[in-house]
PDB file of C-alpha atoms in Angstrom:
ATOM      1  CA  HIS T   1       9.788  33.453 -60.030  1.00  0.00           C
ATOM      2  CA  LEU T   2      12.140  36.007 -61.047  1.00  0.00           C
ATOM      3  CA  GLY T   3      10.381  39.326 -60.516  1.00  0.00           C
ATOM      4  CA  MET T   4      13.025  41.722 -60.996  1.00  0.00           C
ATOM      5  CA  ASN T   5      16.935  42.254 -61.536  1.00  0.00           C
ATOM      6  CA  LEU T   6      18.668  45.579 -61.257  1.00  0.00           C
ATOM      7  CA  ASN T   7      21.957  46.066 -62.990  1.00  0.00           C
ATOM      8  CA  PRO T   8      23.373  49.305 -62.044  1.00  0.00           C
ATOM      9  CA  ALA T   9      26.173  49.055 -64.251  1.00  0.00           C
ATOM     10  CA  ASP T  10      24.025  48.460 -67.566  1.00  0.00           C
ATOM     11  CA  GLY T  11      23.492  52.223 -68.668  1.00  0.00           C
ATOM     12  CA  HIS T  12      19.920  51.739 -68.033  1.00  0.00           C
ATOM     13  CA  ILE T  13      18.107  53.585 -65.314  1.00  0.00           C
ATOM     14  CA  MET T  14      15.406  52.055 -63.471  1.00  0.00           C
ATOM     15  CA  ASP T  15      13.588  53.134 -60.568  1.00  0.00           C
ATOM     16  CA  TYR T  16       9.918  53.943 -59.619  1.00  0.00           C
ATOM     17  CA  THR T  17       9.287  55.810 -62.340  1.00  0.00           C
ATOM     18  CA  THR T  18      10.988  54.014 -64.962  1.00  0.00           C
ATOM     19  CA  GLY T  19       9.888  50.236 -64.061  1.00  0.00           C
ATOM     20  CA  TRP T  20       8.991  49.232 -60.360  1.00  0.00           C
ATOM     21  CA  ALA T  21       5.585  51.071 -60.442  1.00  0.00           C
ATOM     22  CA  THR T  22       4.560  50.610 -64.028  1.00  0.00           C
ATOM     23  CA  ASP T  23       2.816  47.681 -65.687  1.00  0.00           C
ATOM     24  CA  ALA T  24       5.485  46.742 -68.276  1.00  0.00           C
ATOM     25  CA  ASN T  25       8.191  44.193 -68.948  1.00  0.00           C
ATOM     26  CA  ILE T  26      11.863  45.274 -68.994  1.00  0.00           C
ATOM     27  CA  GLY T  27      14.543  43.426 -70.506  1.00  0.00           C
ATOM     28  CA  THR T  28      14.196  39.855 -71.991  1.00  0.00           C
ATOM     29  CA  ASN T  29      14.284  36.561 -70.116  1.00  0.00           C
ATOM     30  CA  ASP T  30      17.646  35.929 -71.901  1.00  0.00           C
ATOM     31  CA  GLN T  31      19.595  38.812 -70.368  1.00  0.00           C
ATOM     32  CA  ALA T  32      17.665  38.821 -66.866  1.00  0.00           C
ATOM     33  CA  PHE T  33      20.777  38.188 -64.862  1.00  0.00           C
ATOM     34  CA  SER T  34      22.850  40.661 -66.757  1.00  0.00           C
ATOM     35  CA  GLN T  35      20.468  43.542 -67.302  1.00  0.00           C
ATOM     36  CA  ASP T  36      17.858  45.472 -65.813  1.00  0.00           C
ATOM     37  CA  TYR T  37      14.737  43.014 -65.785  1.00  0.00           C
ATOM     38  CA  LEU T  38      11.256  43.157 -64.540  1.00  0.00           C
ATOM     39  CA  SER T  39       8.471  40.513 -65.561  1.00  0.00           C
ATOM     40  CA  LYS T  40       5.173  42.041 -65.278  1.00  0.00           C
ATOM     41  CA  GLU T  41       3.533  38.841 -65.066  1.00  0.00           C
ATOM     42  CA  VAL T  42       5.299  37.961 -61.805  1.00  0.00           C
ATOM     43  CA  TRP T  43       5.106  41.775 -60.752  1.00  0.00           C
ATOM     44  CA  LYS T  44       1.447  41.287 -60.549  1.00  0.00           C
ATOM     45  CA  MET T  45       1.359  37.981 -58.591  1.00  0.00           C
ATOM     46  CA  ASN T  46       0.544  37.889 -54.703  1.00  0.00           C
ATOM     47  CA  VAL T  47       3.340  37.077 -52.559  1.00  0.00           C
ATOM     48  CA  ASN T  48       4.033  36.401 -49.238  1.00  0.00           C
ATOM     49  CA  TYR T  49       7.922  36.335 -49.293  1.00  0.00           C
ATOM     50  CA  ILE T  50      10.686  38.333 -51.176  1.00  0.00           C
ATOM     51  CA  ALA T  51      14.452  37.002 -51.771  1.00  0.00           C
ATOM     52  CA  ILE T  52      17.087  39.742 -52.238  1.00  0.00           C
ATOM     53  CA  VAL T  53      20.002  38.215 -53.734  1.00  0.00           C
ATOM     54  CA  ARG T  54      23.550  40.068 -54.655  1.00  0.00           C
ATOM     55  CA  HIS T  55      25.018  38.424 -57.315  1.00  0.00           C
ATOM     56  CA  GLN T  56      28.382  39.271 -59.147  1.00  0.00           C
ATOM     57  CA  LYS T  57      29.004  38.313 -62.906  1.00  0.00           C
ATOM     58  CA  GLY T  58      26.551  35.741 -62.551  1.00  0.00           C
ATOM     59  CA  ILE T  59      27.282  34.116 -59.542  1.00  0.00           C
ATOM     60  CA  ALA T  60      25.236  34.694 -56.077  1.00  0.00           C
ATOM     61  CA  ASP T  61      27.368  35.370 -53.003  1.00  0.00           C
ATOM     62  CA  ALA T  62      24.558  36.744 -50.803  1.00  0.00           C
ATOM     63  CA  ILE T  63      20.864  36.218 -50.174  1.00  0.00           C
ATOM     64  CA  LYS T  64      18.240  37.092 -47.418  1.00  0.00           C
ATOM     65  CA  VAL T  65      14.686  35.938 -47.439  1.00  0.00           C
ATOM     66  CA  PHE T  66      11.840  38.252 -45.931  1.00  0.00           C
ATOM     67  CA  GLN T  67       8.241  37.225 -45.060  1.00  0.00           C
ATOM     68  CA  PHE T  68       5.751  40.087 -45.793  1.00  0.00           C
ATOM     69  CA  LYS T  69       3.176  41.176 -43.196  1.00  0.00           C
ATOM     70  CA  LYS T  70       0.403  40.293 -45.993  1.00  0.00           C
ATOM     71  CA  ALA T  71       0.144  38.844 -49.351  1.00  0.00           C
ATOM     72  CA  ARG T  72       0.031  41.388 -52.174  1.00  0.00           C
ATOM     73  CA  SER T  73       1.794  41.861 -55.457  1.00  0.00           C
ATOM     74  CA  MET T  74       4.976  43.900 -55.666  1.00  0.00           C
ATOM     75  CA  LEU T  75       3.083  46.362 -58.471  1.00  0.00           C
ATOM     76  CA  ALA T  76       0.457  47.082 -55.700  1.00  0.00           C
ATOM     77  CA  ARG T  77       3.298  47.695 -53.136  1.00  0.00           C
ATOM     78  CA  PHE T  78       5.089  49.948 -55.436  1.00  0.00           C
ATOM     79  CA  GLN T  79       2.114  51.812 -56.727  1.00  0.00           C
ATOM     80  CA  ASP T  80       0.695  52.314 -53.507  1.00  0.00           C
ATOM     81  CA  MET T  81       2.947  55.203 -52.425  1.00  0.00           C
ATOM     82  CA  ASP T  82       0.598  57.008 -49.860  1.00  0.00           C
ATOM     83  CA  PRO T  83       1.785  57.955 -47.147  1.00  0.00           C
ATOM     84  CA  GLY T  84       4.992  56.848 -48.798  1.00  0.00           C
ATOM     85  CA  ARG T  85       7.869  54.813 -47.106  1.00  0.00           C
ATOM     86  CA  ARG T  86       6.359  52.072 -45.113  1.00  0.00           C
ATOM     87  CA  ILE T  87       7.683  48.719 -43.610  1.00  0.00           C
ATOM     88  CA  GLU T  88       6.168  45.935 -45.490  1.00  0.00           C
ATOM     89  CA  THR T  89       8.134  42.752 -44.146  1.00  0.00           C
ATOM     90  CA  ALA T  90       7.446  40.926 -40.722  1.00  0.00           C
ATOM     91  CA  GLY T  91      10.625  41.395 -39.122  1.00  0.00           C
ATOM     92  CA  GLU T  92      14.275  40.137 -39.457  1.00  0.00           C
ATOM     93  CA  ALA T  93      15.221  37.687 -42.407  1.00  0.00           C
ATOM     94  CA  ILE T  94      14.074  34.351 -42.227  1.00  0.00           C
ATOM     95  CA  GLN T  95      16.620  32.933 -44.168  1.00  0.00           C
ATOM     96  CA  GLU T  96      20.234  34.220 -44.964  1.00  0.00           C
ATOM     97  CA  SER T  97      23.546  33.119 -46.678  1.00  0.00           C
ATOM     98  CA  ILE T  98      26.341  35.088 -47.450  1.00  0.00           C
ATOM     99  CA  LYS T  99      29.491  33.665 -49.126  1.00  0.00           C
ATOM    100  CA  ARG T 100      32.902  34.072 -47.118  1.00  0.00           C
ATOM    101  CA  ASN T 101      34.815  36.903 -48.628  1.00  0.00           C
ATOM    102  CA  SER T 102      32.089  38.815 -50.119  1.00  0.00           C
TER     103      SER T 102
END
């Protein structure tokens, strides 16, 4: 399930105060890979893994998958800011793929 996409060049500012820690949809399914996007339904699901994908012009050129230490939703992770920064994953990437020359 796609929970979030960040596009730093779409003219929209998205961060902790404008999406990550709020219970709101951002963007549309049709533009999920070209604009900032957040699915509040997916964001509330308990998850054990996260895949971070870098894509350029719709083509994925790098991916890393990490396992979380415990299952909880991404919304809960971003809303729980006390004590602040924390390590949520169990270690190094469990899967990695990087396209040559990227």
